[in-house]
Amino acid sequence: MTVLLRFLLVVGMACGVFTLIGGAVASDAKPLNIVFVNPGKTGEVYWDMVAQTMQAAARELDAHVEVLTSERNYRTMQELGLGVLARSDKPDFLILSNEEAAAVPILEAAEAAGVKTLLLSNTLIGEDAVRLGPPRQKLKTWLGDITTDLRTAGARMANALISVARAEKWQSPDGKIHILGIGGDEITPASIARNAGLKLAADAASDVVVDRMLFANWTQSEAEQVTANYLSWASRKGIRPAGVWAGNDPMALGAIKAISTAGLVPGQDIQVVGLNWSEDALRAIRAGRLLLTDGGHFLLGGWSIVLLRDYADGCDFATVSPRIEVKTAAITRANLASVSDLIRTRAFERIDFTRFRARAGRCGQYDFSIDALISSLAPLEGTAD
């Protein structure tokens, strides 16, 4: 957003004048108090970026976001969420992630406390989804969820591996393309969806075999170990590994390290794909060690604030659906330059989040695509307008 536009918005709001932001009326709107219970660890790149995009969007949309980090402990996550609901001064909104399917007690307590909630990244699954139904049914204060189409992402990642392996003729003596799958876990909805995408792509390709689907708890160190074990097994069996599909970037980087240790050249002898759009992954792509990183879903943090700001201002996203699903995109060497600086600097204030608000008369209709993101970016400081 330009300095002039920011100035006009401030003046207009100070004078009580109605201002159109992205087509939605946004004057006289009260500041929002939002709490995000972060399921990740301090310093965990993906969840740090989710929180940072939330706070960047909040600064533009007259909101304050308090981030509470659960350090990847679901009991801590529940304690933090229930603690927020026990406050005398409750927030306007509580953002949760159903990581390890642990958000339900908080959602139910929020209903009793009258605090509106939004699920981010991971929604309800299994028996919880059956028992509680969709948003706003049994739990009226559960406004909805914002997730990404990670099944399609997982399939796109696998298909990229398969395409390169076919082109390079990396079949094993049995004529098959052999792939290792490394998932984060077996119970988190976002992990289940990614893993299902891998299976979808592999099942559709008669010349592809997923030798192992192993789980590394989202960590680089565990992925390095399971990859080393797989490569040793493949060598003993006379299998030529063609690719490693990893459910996030840290696990992809662990696989790359194990591949190098085994005397292979990642990107030349075997391809690796990851997911997260992390800075480390972008460096690996630039160096030719990583084929791609899918993602952009850390921006769910910013998009969640857009939804809640619109909702608070009377433009309810549930007019279309209480469930918002955002498409991810792959970063390769071909499009690396368009978003690498944004991710490297984490200068998320360059994103004009006001442009993503629903336009008047079109509540619930959003364009959170990578093309819209790129077009919204202000120039880096020191570059020409």
mmCIF file of N, CA, C and O in Angstrom, residues 277 295-296 299 303 326-331 335 338-339 342 351-352 355-356 366-378:
data_model
loop_
_atom_site.group_PDB
_atom_site.id
_atom_site.type_symbol
_atom_site.label_atom_id
_atom_site.label_comp_id
_atom_site.label_asym_id
_atom_site.label_seq_id
_atom_site.Cartn_x
_atom_site.Cartn_y
_atom_site.Cartn_z
ATOM 1 N N TRP A 277 7.332 -23.535 1.219
ATOM 2 C CA TRP A 277 7.856 -22.263 0.723
ATOM 3 C C TRP A 277 8.844 -21.665 1.728
ATOM 4 O O TRP A 277 8.868 -20.453 1.945
ATOM 5 N N GLY A 295 3.254 -24.918 -1.662
ATOM 6 C CA GLY A 295 2.815 -24.222 -0.456
ATOM 7 C C GLY A 295 2.237 -22.851 -0.673
ATOM 8 O O GLY A 295 1.509 -22.599 -1.620
ATOM 9 N N GLY A 296 2.630 -21.940 0.221
ATOM 10 C CA GLY A 296 1.974 -20.645 0.326
ATOM 11 C C GLY A 296 0.923 -20.663 1.410
ATOM 12 O O GLY A 296 0.279 -19.658 1.686
ATOM 13 N N LEU A 299 0.260 -18.278 4.417
ATOM 14 C CA LEU A 299 -0.556 -17.077 4.233
ATOM 15 C C LEU A 299 -1.983 -17.248 4.765
ATOM 16 O O LEU A 299 -2.723 -16.272 4.847
ATOM 17 N N TRP A 303 -4.817 -14.430 5.619
ATOM 18 C CA TRP A 303 -6.175 -14.554 5.064
ATOM 19 C C TRP A 303 -7.215 -14.709 6.181
ATOM 20 O O TRP A 303 -8.345 -14.247 6.051
ATOM 21 N N VAL A 326 -8.137 -22.739 0.209
ATOM 22 C CA VAL A 326 -7.196 -21.962 -0.585
ATOM 23 C C VAL A 326 -6.287 -22.916 -1.358
ATOM 24 O O VAL A 326 -5.828 -23.926 -0.818
ATOM 25 N N LYS A 327 -6.047 -22.601 -2.600
ATOM 26 C CA LYS A 327 -5.136 -23.403 -3.421
ATOM 27 C C LYS A 327 -3.685 -23.043 -3.109
ATOM 28 O O LYS A 327 -3.349 -21.872 -2.947
ATOM 29 N N THR A 328 -2.843 -24.059 -3.058
ATOM 30 C CA THR A 328 -1.415 -23.804 -2.935
ATOM 31 C C THR A 328 -0.799 -23.733 -4.334
ATOM 32 O O THR A 328 -1.493 -23.912 -5.336
ATOM 33 N N ALA A 329 0.493 -23.478 -4.395
ATOM 34 C CA ALA A 329 1.192 -23.410 -5.683
ATOM 35 C C ALA A 329 2.617 -23.887 -5.480
ATOM 36 O O ALA A 329 3.162 -23.831 -4.371
ATOM 37 N N ALA A 330 3.221 -24.355 -6.544
ATOM 38 C CA ALA A 330 4.600 -24.851 -6.486
ATOM 39 C C ALA A 330 5.576 -23.754 -6.877
ATOM 40 O O ALA A 330 5.367 -23.044 -7.864
ATOM 41 N N ILE A 331 6.656 -23.633 -6.106
ATOM 42 C CA ILE A 331 7.771 -22.772 -6.486
ATOM 43 C C ILE A 331 8.883 -23.662 -7.044
ATOM 44 O O ILE A 331 9.307 -24.628 -6.396
ATOM 45 N N ASN A 335 9.828 -19.952 -11.347
ATOM 46 C CA ASN A 335 9.107 -18.799 -10.789
ATOM 47 C C ASN A 335 9.686 -18.342 -9.453
ATOM 48 O O ASN A 335 9.072 -17.569 -8.722
ATOM 49 N N SER A 338 9.870 -14.497 -8.335
ATOM 50 C CA SER A 338 8.676 -13.682 -8.071
ATOM 51 C C SER A 338 8.328 -13.572 -6.597
ATOM 52 O O SER A 338 7.742 -12.579 -6.167
ATOM 53 N N VAL A 339 8.684 -14.575 -5.792
ATOM 54 C CA VAL A 339 8.307 -14.540 -4.371
ATOM 55 C C VAL A 339 9.484 -14.754 -3.426
ATOM 56 O O VAL A 339 9.306 -14.697 -2.204
ATOM 57 N N LEU A 342 10.172 -11.920 -0.850
ATOM 58 C CA LEU A 342 9.132 -11.831 0.181
ATOM 59 C C LEU A 342 9.382 -12.856 1.275
ATOM 60 O O LEU A 342 9.302 -12.555 2.468
ATOM 61 N N ILE A 351 2.634 -6.939 1.570
ATOM 62 C CA ILE A 351 1.361 -7.431 1.039
ATOM 63 C C ILE A 351 0.261 -6.437 1.413
ATOM 64 O O ILE A 351 0.090 -6.098 2.581
ATOM 65 N N ASP A 352 -0.469 -5.979 0.435
ATOM 66 C CA ASP A 352 -1.602 -5.088 0.700
ATOM 67 C C ASP A 352 -2.822 -5.959 1.011
ATOM 68 O O ASP A 352 -3.589 -6.326 0.127
ATOM 69 N N ARG A 355 -6.491 -5.323 -0.154
ATOM 70 C CA ARG A 355 -6.943 -5.672 -1.508
ATOM 71 C C ARG A 355 -7.641 -7.023 -1.566
ATOM 72 O O ARG A 355 -8.303 -7.336 -2.549
ATOM 73 N N PHE A 356 -7.476 -7.829 -0.525
ATOM 74 C CA PHE A 356 -8.051 -9.178 -0.541
ATOM 75 C C PHE A 356 -9.419 -9.241 0.128
ATOM 76 O O PHE A 356 -10.047 -10.299 0.134
ATOM 77 N N TYR A 366 -13.443 -14.665 -2.501
ATOM 78 C CA TYR A 366 -12.061 -14.240 -2.293
ATOM 79 C C TYR A 366 -11.143 -14.820 -3.359
ATOM 80 O O TYR A 366 -11.352 -15.932 -3.829
ATOM 81 N N ASP A 367 -10.114 -14.032 -3.691
ATOM 82 C CA ASP A 367 -9.064 -14.506 -4.583
ATOM 83 C C ASP A 367 -7.760 -14.482 -3.798
ATOM 84 O O ASP A 367 -7.119 -13.444 -3.661
ATOM 85 N N PHE A 368 -7.391 -15.649 -3.239
ATOM 86 C CA PHE A 368 -6.164 -15.769 -2.479
ATOM 87 C C PHE A 368 -5.087 -16.498 -3.284
ATOM 88 O O PHE A 368 -4.232 -17.185 -2.729
ATOM 89 N N SER A 369 -5.108 -16.332 -4.608
ATOM 90 C CA SER A 369 -4.184 -17.056 -5.487
ATOM 91 C C SER A 369 -2.788 -16.447 -5.441
ATOM 92 O O SER A 369 -2.583 -15.310 -4.998
ATOM 93 N N ILE A 370 -1.810 -17.205 -5.937
ATOM 94 C CA ILE A 370 -0.438 -16.705 -5.979
ATOM 95 C C ILE A 370 -0.328 -15.504 -6.922
ATOM 96 O O ILE A 370 0.425 -14.565 -6.652
ATOM 97 N N ASP A 371 -1.112 -15.487 -8.002
ATOM 98 C CA ASP A 371 -1.080 -14.337 -8.913
ATOM 99 C C ASP A 371 -1.584 -13.078 -8.214
ATOM 100 O O ASP A 371 -1.011 -11.990 -8.378
ATOM 101 N N ALA A 372 -2.669 -13.225 -7.429
ATOM 102 C CA ALA A 372 -3.194 -12.074 -6.683
ATOM 103 C C ALA A 372 -2.189 -11.617 -5.640
ATOM 104 O O ALA A 372 -2.018 -10.414 -5.406
ATOM 105 N N LEU A 373 -1.511 -12.569 -5.011
ATOM 106 C CA LEU A 373 -0.488 -12.215 -4.028
ATOM 107 C C LEU A 373 0.619 -11.399 -4.676
ATOM 108 O O LEU A 373 0.987 -10.322 -4.171
ATOM 109 N N ILE A 374 1.138 -11.888 -5.774
ATOM 110 C CA ILE A 374 2.256 -11.202 -6.437
ATOM 111 C C ILE A 374 1.854 -9.795 -6.865
ATOM 112 O O ILE A 374 2.609 -8.831 -6.702
ATOM 113 N N SER A 375 0.639 -9.645 -7.372
ATOM 114 C CA SER A 375 0.191 -8.327 -7.838
ATOM 115 C C SER A 375 -0.048 -7.359 -6.694
ATOM 116 O O SER A 375 -0.102 -6.140 -6.909
ATOM 117 N N SER A 376 -0.198 -7.875 -5.465
ATOM 118 C CA SER A 376 -0.466 -6.998 -4.324
ATOM 119 C C SER A 376 0.790 -6.483 -3.655
ATOM 120 O O SER A 376 0.734 -5.610 -2.781
ATOM 121 N N LEU A 377 1.961 -6.998 -4.051
ATOM 122 C CA LEU A 377 3.187 -6.678 -3.324
ATOM 123 C C LEU A 377 3.686 -5.277 -3.640
ATOM 124 O O LEU A 377 3.803 -4.882 -4.807
ATOM 125 N N ALA A 378 3.988 -4.535 -2.580
ATOM 126 C CA ALA A 378 4.648 -3.245 -2.765
ATOM 127 C C ALA A 378 6.105 -3.506 -3.113
ATOM 128 O O ALA A 378 6.677 -4.548 -2.731
#
